[in-house]
Short mmCIF file of C-alpha atoms and ligand atoms in Angstrom, two decimals:
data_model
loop_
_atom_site.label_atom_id
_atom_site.label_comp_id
_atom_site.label_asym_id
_atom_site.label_seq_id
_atom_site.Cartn_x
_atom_site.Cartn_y
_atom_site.Cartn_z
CA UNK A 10 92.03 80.97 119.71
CA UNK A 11 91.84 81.52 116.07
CA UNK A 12 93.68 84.89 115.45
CA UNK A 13 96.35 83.92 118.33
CA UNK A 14 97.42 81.10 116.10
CA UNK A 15 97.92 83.33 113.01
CA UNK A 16 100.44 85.67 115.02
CA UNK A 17 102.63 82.59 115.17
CA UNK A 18 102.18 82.64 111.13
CA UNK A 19 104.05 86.08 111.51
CA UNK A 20 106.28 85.19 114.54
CA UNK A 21 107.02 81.55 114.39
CA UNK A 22 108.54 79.33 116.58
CA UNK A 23 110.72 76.34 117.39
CA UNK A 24 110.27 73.09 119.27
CA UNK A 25 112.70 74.10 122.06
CA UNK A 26 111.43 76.08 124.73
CA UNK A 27 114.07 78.55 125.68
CA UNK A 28 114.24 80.77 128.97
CA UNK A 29 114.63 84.55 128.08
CA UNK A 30 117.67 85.55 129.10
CA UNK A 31 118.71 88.53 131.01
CA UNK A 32 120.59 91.73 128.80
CA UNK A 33 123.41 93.30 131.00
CA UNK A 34 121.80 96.62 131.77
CA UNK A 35 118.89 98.14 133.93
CA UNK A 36 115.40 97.03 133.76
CA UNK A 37 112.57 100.08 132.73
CA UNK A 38 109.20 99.66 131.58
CA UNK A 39 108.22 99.63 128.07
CA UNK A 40 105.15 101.98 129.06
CA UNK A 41 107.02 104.98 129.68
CA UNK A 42 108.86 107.75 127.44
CA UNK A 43 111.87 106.20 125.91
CA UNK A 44 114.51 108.35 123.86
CA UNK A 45 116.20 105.85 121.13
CA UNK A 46 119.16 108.30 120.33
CA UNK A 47 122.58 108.41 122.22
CA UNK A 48 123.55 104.72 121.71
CA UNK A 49 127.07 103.94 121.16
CA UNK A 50 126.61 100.69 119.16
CA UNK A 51 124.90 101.92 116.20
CA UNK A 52 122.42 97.64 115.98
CA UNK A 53 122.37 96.67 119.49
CA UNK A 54 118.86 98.40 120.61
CA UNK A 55 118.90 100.48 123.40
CA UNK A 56 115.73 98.20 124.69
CA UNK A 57 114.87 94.39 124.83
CA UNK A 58 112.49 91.70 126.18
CA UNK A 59 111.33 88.64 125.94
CA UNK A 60 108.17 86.25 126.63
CA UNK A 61 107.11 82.93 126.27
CA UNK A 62 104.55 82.56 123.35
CA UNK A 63 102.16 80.70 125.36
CA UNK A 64 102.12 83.87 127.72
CA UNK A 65 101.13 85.90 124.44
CA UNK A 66 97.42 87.35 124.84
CA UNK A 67 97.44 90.18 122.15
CA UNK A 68 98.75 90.14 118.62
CA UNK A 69 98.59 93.88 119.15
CA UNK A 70 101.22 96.47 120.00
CA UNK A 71 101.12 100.19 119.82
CA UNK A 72 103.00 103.21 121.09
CA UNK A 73 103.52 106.61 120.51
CA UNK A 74 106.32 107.87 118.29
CA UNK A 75 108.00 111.37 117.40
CA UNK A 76 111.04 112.40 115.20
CA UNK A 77 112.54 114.77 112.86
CA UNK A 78 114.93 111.56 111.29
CA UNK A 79 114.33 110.21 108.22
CA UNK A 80 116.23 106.96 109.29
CA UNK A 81 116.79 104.57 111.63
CA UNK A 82 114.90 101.37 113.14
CA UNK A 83 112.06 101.47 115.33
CA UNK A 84 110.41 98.13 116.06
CA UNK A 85 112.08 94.61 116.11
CA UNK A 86 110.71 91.20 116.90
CA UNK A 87 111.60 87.79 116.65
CA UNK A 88 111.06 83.95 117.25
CA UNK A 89 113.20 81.13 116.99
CA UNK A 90 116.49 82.80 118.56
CA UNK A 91 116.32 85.12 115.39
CA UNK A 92 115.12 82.47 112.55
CA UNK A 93 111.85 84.52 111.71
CA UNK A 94 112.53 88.46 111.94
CA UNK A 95 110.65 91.09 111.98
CA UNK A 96 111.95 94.55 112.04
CA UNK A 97 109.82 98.24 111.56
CA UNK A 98 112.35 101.38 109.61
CA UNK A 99 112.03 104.62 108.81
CA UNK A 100 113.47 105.30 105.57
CA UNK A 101 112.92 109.08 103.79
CA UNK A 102 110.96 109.54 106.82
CA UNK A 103 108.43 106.75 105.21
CA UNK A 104 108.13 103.42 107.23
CA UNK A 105 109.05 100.17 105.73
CA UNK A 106 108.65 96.76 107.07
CA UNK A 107 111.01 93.68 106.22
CA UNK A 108 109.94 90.51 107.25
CA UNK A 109 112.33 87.31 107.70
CA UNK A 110 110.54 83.90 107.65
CA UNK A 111 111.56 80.22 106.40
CA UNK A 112 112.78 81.15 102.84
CA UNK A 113 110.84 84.25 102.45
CA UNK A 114 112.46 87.88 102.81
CA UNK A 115 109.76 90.76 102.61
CA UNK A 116 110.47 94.64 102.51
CA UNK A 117 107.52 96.99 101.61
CA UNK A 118 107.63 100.23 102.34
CA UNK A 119 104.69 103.01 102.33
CA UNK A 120 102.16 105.72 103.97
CA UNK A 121 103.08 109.04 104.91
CA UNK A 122 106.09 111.03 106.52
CA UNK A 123 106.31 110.67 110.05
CA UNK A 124 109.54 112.54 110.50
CA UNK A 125 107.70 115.80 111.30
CA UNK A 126 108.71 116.57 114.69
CA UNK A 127 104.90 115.55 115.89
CA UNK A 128 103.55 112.49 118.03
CA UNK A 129 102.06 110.05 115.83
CA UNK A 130 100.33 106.77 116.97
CA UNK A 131 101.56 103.81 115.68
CA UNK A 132 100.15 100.20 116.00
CA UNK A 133 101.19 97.17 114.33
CA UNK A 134 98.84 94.04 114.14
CA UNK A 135 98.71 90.76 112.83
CA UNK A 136 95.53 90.04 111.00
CA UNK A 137 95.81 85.98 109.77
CA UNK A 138 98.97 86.11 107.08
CA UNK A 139 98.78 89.58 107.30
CA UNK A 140 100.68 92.52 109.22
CA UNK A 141 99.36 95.78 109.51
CA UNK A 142 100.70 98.97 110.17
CA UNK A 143 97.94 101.75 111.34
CA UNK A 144 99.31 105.15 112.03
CA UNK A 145 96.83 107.67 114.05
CA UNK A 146 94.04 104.79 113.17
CA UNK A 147 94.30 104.66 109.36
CA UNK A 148 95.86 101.47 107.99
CA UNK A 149 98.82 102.87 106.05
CA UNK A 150 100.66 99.64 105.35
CA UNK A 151 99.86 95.73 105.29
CA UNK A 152 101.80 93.13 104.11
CA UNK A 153 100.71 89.43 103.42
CA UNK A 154 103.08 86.04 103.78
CA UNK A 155 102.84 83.16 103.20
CA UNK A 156 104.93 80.12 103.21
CA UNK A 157 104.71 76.71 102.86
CA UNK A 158 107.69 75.65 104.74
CA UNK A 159 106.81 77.93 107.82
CA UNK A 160 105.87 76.07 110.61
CA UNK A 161 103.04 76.43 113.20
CA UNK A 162 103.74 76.44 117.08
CA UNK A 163 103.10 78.07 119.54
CA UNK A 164 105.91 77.45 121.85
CA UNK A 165 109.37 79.06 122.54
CA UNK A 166 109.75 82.42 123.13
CA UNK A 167 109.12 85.66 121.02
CA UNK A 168 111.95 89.06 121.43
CA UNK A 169 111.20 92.29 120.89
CA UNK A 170 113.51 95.13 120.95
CA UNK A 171 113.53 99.25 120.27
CA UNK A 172 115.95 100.82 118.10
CA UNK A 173 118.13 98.26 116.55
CA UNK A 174 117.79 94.62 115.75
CA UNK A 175 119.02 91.36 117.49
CA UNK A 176 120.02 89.79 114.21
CA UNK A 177 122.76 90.32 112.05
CA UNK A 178 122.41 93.76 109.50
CA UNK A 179 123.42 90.85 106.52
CA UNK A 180 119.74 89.15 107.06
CA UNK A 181 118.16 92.68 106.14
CA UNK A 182 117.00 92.50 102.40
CA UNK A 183 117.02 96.27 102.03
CA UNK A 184 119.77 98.01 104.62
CA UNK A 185 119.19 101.02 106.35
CA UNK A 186 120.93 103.37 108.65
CA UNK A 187 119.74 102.62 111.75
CA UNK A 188 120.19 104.89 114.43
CA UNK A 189 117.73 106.55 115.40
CA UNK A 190 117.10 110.18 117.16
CA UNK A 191 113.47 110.02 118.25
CA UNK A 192 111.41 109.18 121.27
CA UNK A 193 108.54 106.53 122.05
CA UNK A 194 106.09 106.86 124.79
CA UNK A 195 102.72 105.17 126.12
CA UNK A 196 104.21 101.50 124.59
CA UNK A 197 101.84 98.31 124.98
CA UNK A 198 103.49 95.84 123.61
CA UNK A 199 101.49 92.64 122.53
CA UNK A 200 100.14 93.27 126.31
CA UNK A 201 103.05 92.39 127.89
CA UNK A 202 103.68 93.86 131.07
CA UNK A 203 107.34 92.42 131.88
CA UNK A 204 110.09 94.91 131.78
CA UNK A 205 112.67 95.45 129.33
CA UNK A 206 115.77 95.20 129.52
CA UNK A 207 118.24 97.81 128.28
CA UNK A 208 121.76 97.85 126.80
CA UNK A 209 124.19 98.51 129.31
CA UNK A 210 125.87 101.18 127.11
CA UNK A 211 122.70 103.67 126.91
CA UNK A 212 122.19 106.51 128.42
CA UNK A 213 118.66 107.08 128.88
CA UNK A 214 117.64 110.75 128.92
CA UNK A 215 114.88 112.66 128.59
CA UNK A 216 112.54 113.68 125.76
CA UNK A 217 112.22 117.27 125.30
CA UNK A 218 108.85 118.94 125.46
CA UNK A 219 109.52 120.58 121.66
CA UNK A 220 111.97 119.71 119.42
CA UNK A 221 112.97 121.92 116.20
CA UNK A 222 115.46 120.27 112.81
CA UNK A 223 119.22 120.48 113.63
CA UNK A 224 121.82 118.63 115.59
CA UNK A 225 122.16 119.51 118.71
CA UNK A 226 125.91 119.57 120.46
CA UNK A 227 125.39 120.13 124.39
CA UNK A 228 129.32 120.85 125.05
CA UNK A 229 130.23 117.50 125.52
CA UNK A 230 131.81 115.92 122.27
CA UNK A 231 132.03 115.65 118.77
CA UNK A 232 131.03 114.03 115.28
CA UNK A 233 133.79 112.70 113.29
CA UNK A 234 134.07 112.10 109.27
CA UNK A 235 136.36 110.98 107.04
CA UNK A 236 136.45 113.27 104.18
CA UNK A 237 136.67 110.60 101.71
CA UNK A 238 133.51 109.57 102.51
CA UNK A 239 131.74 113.17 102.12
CA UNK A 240 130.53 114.92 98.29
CA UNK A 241 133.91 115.12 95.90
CA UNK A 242 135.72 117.92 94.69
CA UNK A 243 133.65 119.04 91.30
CA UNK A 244 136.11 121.85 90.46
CA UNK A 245 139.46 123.28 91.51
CA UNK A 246 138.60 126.49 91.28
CA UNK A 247 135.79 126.29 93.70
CA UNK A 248 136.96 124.00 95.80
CA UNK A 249 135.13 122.35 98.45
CA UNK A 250 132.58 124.29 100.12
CA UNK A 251 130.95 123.46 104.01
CA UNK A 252 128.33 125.77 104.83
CA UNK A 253 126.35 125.58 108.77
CA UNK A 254 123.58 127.07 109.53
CA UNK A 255 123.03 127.38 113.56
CA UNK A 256 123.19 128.89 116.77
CA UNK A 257 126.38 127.89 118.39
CA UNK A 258 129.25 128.73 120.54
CA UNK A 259 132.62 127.34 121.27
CA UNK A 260 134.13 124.87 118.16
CA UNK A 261 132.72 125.03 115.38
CA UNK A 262 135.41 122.18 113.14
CA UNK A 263 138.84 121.04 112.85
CA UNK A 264 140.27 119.82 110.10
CA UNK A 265 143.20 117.60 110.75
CA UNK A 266 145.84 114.98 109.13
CA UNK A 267 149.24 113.43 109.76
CA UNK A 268 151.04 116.46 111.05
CA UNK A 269 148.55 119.34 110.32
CA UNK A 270 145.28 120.31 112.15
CA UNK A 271 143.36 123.48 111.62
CA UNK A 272 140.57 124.54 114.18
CA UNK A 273 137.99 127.20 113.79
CA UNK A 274 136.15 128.74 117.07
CA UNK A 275 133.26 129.95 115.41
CA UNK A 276 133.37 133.51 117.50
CA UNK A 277 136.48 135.11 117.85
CA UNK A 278 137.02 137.31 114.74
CA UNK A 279 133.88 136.06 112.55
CA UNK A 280 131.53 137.80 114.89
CA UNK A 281 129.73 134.47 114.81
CA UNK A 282 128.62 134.14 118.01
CA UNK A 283 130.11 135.49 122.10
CA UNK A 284 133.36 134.36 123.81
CA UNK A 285 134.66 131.60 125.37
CA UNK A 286 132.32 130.77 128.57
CA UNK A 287 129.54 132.79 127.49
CA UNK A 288 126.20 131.73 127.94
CA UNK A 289 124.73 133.58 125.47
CA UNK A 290 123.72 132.70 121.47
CA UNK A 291 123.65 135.22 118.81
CA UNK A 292 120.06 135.93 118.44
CA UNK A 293 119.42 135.10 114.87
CA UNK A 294 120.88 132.44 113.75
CA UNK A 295 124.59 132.04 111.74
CA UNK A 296 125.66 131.22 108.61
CA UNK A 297 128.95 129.76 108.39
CA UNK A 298 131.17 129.36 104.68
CA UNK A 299 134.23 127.36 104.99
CA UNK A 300 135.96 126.84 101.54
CA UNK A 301 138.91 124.72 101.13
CA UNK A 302 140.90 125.57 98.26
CA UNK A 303 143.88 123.74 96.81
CA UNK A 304 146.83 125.49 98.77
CA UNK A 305 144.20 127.48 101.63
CA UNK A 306 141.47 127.33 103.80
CA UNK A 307 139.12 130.02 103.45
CA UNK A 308 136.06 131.28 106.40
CA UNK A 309 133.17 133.60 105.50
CA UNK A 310 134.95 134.50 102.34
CA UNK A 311 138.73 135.81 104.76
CA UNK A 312 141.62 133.44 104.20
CA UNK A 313 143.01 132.01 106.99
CA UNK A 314 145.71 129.47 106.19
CA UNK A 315 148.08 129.81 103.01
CA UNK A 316 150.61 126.92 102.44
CA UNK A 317 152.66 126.00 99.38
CA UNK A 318 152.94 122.99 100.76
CA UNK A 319 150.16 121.69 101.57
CA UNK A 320 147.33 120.36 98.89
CA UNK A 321 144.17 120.53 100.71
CA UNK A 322 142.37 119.12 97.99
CA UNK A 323 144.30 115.86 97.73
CA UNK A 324 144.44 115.65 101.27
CA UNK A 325 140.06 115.78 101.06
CA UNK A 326 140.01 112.92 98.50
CA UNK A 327 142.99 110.71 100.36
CA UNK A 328 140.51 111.36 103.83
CA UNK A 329 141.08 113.99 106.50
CA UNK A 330 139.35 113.98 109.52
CA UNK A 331 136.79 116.97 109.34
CA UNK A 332 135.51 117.34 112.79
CA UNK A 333 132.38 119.23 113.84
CA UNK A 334 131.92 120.63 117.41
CA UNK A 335 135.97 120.33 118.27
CA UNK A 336 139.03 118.42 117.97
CA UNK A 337 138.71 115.11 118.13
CA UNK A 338 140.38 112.18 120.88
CA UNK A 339 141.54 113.69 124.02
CA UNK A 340 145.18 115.42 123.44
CA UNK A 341 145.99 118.38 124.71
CA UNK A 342 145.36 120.30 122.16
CA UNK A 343 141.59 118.85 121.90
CA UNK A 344 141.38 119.72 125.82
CA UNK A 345 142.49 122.87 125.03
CA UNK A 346 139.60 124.00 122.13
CA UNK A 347 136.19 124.15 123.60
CA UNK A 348 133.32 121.52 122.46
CA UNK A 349 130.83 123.20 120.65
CA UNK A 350 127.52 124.03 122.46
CA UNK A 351 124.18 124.90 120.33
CA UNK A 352 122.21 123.89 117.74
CA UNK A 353 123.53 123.15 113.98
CA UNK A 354 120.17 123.97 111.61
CA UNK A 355 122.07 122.22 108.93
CA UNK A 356 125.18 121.31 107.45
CA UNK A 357 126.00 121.54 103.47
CA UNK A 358 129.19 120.04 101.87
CA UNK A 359 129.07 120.73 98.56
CA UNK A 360 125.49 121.30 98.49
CA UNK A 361 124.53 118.70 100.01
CA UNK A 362 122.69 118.10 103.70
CA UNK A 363 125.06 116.16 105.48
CA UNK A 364 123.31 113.61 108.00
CA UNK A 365 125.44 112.98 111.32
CA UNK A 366 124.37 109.82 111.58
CA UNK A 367 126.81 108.73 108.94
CA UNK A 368 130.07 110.11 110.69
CA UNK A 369 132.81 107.99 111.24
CA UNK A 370 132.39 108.38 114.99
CA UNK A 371 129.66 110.33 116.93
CA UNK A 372 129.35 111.44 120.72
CA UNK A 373 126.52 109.55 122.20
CA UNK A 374 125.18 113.07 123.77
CA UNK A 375 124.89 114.50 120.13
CA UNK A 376 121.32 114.43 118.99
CA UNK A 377 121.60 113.91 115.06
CA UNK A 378 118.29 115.56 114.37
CA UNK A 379 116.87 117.13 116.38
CA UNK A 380 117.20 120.14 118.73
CA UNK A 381 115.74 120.96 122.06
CA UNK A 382 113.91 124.17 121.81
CA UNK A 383 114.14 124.54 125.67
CA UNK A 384 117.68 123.91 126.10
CA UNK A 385 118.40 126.81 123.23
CA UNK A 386 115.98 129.02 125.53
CA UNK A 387 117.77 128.31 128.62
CA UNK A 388 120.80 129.15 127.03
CA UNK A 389 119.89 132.37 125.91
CA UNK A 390 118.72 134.03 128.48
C1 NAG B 428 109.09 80.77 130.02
O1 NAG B 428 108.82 79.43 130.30
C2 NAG B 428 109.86 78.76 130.98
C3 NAG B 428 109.54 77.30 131.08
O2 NAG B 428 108.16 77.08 131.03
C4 NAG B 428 110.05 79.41 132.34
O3 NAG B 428 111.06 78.76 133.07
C5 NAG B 428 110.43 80.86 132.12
O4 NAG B 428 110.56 81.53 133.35
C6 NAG B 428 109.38 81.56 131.29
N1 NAG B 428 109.87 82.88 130.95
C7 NAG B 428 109.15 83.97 131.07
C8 NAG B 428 109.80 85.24 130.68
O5 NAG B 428 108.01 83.95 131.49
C1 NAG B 429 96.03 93.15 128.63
O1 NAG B 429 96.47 93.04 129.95
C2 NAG B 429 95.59 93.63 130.89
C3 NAG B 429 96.23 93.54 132.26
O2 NAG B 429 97.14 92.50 132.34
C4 NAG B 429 94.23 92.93 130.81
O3 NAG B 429 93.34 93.56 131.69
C5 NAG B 429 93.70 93.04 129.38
O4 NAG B 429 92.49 92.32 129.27
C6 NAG B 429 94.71 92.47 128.42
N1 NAG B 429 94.24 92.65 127.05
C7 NAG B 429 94.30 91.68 126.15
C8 NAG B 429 93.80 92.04 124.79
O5 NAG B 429 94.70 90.57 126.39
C1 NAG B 430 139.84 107.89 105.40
O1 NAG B 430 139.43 106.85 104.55
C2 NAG B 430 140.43 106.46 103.59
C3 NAG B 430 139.79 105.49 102.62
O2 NAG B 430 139.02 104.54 103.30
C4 NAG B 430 141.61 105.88 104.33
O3 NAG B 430 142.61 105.50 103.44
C5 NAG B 430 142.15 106.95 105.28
O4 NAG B 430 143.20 106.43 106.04
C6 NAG B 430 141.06 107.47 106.19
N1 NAG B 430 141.59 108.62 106.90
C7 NAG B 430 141.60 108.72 108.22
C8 NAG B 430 142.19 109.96 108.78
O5 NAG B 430 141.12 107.86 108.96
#
């Protein structure tokens, strides 16, 4: 009975024993292979459950995990409706643990990449006032606590949850992104065997056999930013410069504002990729140059739109709406241009790799980071 006592150091828990209550969506197991990505609220997890603590007969959990982000949240748990916290990130691809308890807020972060694109085994443990982290059976990460105030029960329940948390972002000591494009499989968790309950807004799909970097677009909608909240202008002269690397057809961005909007198919004249409808990629892939200059907007080095008007460069720094993969909400006009379809390698503003999981708003089916190689195959043939 000793070590089951010291998981309660780690998850602690009140007097009141609470019943678990139901989440509004569909029941899966927590065994099977579990994509995190296309969630519409960026902290609710796609996945929940909850136990009593006196049903608790493992201090143990491990699963299988593979992505290509470098951010997001993996692992939550909890006791005392949220009171002690526990919740596993990925942060420059690195994990990091922050830990919630009494008067005591913990983040360490450490080990190796994991954002690789490969399956890794992951396992967290408590050992006494410890928690480790093991990944592929090496102890990359442990983290002692101790406080005096904490209290030692074993009642009440205990929550977990997969990719998000079920407290409030404030309580984090260190915040993170968290959303979360990667996929879990082969899940015990503390040898529970209940199922979990999901959030009713996921869409659960599949994990593809191989994955490659990019974000992936499959036709149905876009990712929104605000250009305010993308790199600055550095010079006039050069203006602002978006550059996508990719195999893609259909949209590739609009750029819009009160009473102007600009939208560039990729094909059509830049030879980029086939027509409308096609089912077919350009082979290798594209490199796309879109430069906004003060009074025009500039593709693959041809201008396209002159106005003396118009100061694109204010309008950036005031906050478009620069839209990749179509026009955004569901006008006409945004019926009209066809969602983009393919994979983007990477996109650069102003030299630097812009991560979709910071746009303003982002279609659930849009993979941030990763690709399916499959899909790209299908496609192309
Ligand atoms: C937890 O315990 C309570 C009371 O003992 C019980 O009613 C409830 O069904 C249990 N919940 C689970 C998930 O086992
Ligand atoms: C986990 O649960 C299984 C089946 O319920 C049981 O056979 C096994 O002994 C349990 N392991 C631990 C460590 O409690
Ligand atoms: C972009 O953000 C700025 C600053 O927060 C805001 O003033 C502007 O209205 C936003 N633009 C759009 C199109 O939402």
């Amino acid at each position: 009975m000793k070590y089951l006592k010291e998981v309660i150091i780690l998850l602690l828990c009140p007097c009141l024993i609470l019943l678990c209550r139901r989440a509004a969506g569909d029941q899966i197991s927590g065994r099977g292979t579990i994509n995190l990505a296309h969630r519409q609220q960026k902290w609710t997890p796609a996945m929940q459950t909850c136990a009593n603590l006196s049903d608790i007969r493992s201090i143990r959990s491990f699963f299988e995990f593979r992505t290509l982000d470098p951010e997001g949240a993996v692992f939550y748990g909890d006791t005392k409706e949220g009171q002690d916290w526990f919740v596993l990130s990925l942060r420059d691809g690195i994990p990091e643990m922050q830990i919630g308890k009494a008067d005591i807020l913990v983040s360490v972060k450490g080990g190796r990449k994991l954002n690789d694109g490969a399956w890794h085994l992951l396992e967290l443990r408590s050992e006494g006032k410890f928690v480790v982290l093991e990944v592929n059976n090496e102890v990359e990460l442990v983290v002692g606590l101790h406080s005096k105030l904490a209290e030692e029960q074993l009642t009440g329940k205990i929550r977990l949850a997969l990719g998000g948390m079920l407290v409030d972002k404030q309580k984090l000591f260190h915040p993170f992104e968290p959303e979360m494009d990667a996929c879990i499989r082969g899940g015990h968790w503390l040898n529970l065997s209940t199922p979990w309950d999901t959030d009713s807004t996921w869409e659960p799909r599949p994990c593809s056999s191989e994955i490659k970097k990019g974000s992936y677009f499959p036709g149905t909608g876009v990712a929104v930013f605000n250009t305010s909240d993308l790199p600055a202008l550095k010079t006039e002269e050069a203006g602002i410069t978006v550059e996508i690397f990719g195999s893609w057809i259909g949209t590739t961005l609009s750029l819009q504002s009160t009473g102007f909007l600009y939208v560039l198919e990729g094909d059509k004249d830049d030879k980029l990729g086939l027509k409308d409808g096609s089912t077919e990629f350009p082979s290798e892939p594209a490199t796309l140059t879109f430069t906004i200059l003060k009074n025009s907007l500039v593709v693959n080095s041809k201008p396209k739109v002159k106005s003396e008007t118009l100061d694109f460069l204010s309008m950036w720094k005031n906050g478009m709406l620069l839209t990749f993969g179509g026009v955004p909400g569901d006008s006409e006009v945004a019926k009209s241009n066809p969602y983009l379809r393919g994979c983007l390698e990477k996109i650069v503003v102003q030299g630097q790799v812009i991560d979709l999981d910071r746009a303003a708003y982002k279609h659930t089916a849009v993979s941030s980071h990763s690709c399916p190689t499959e899909a790209m195959n299908e496609l192309t043939l």
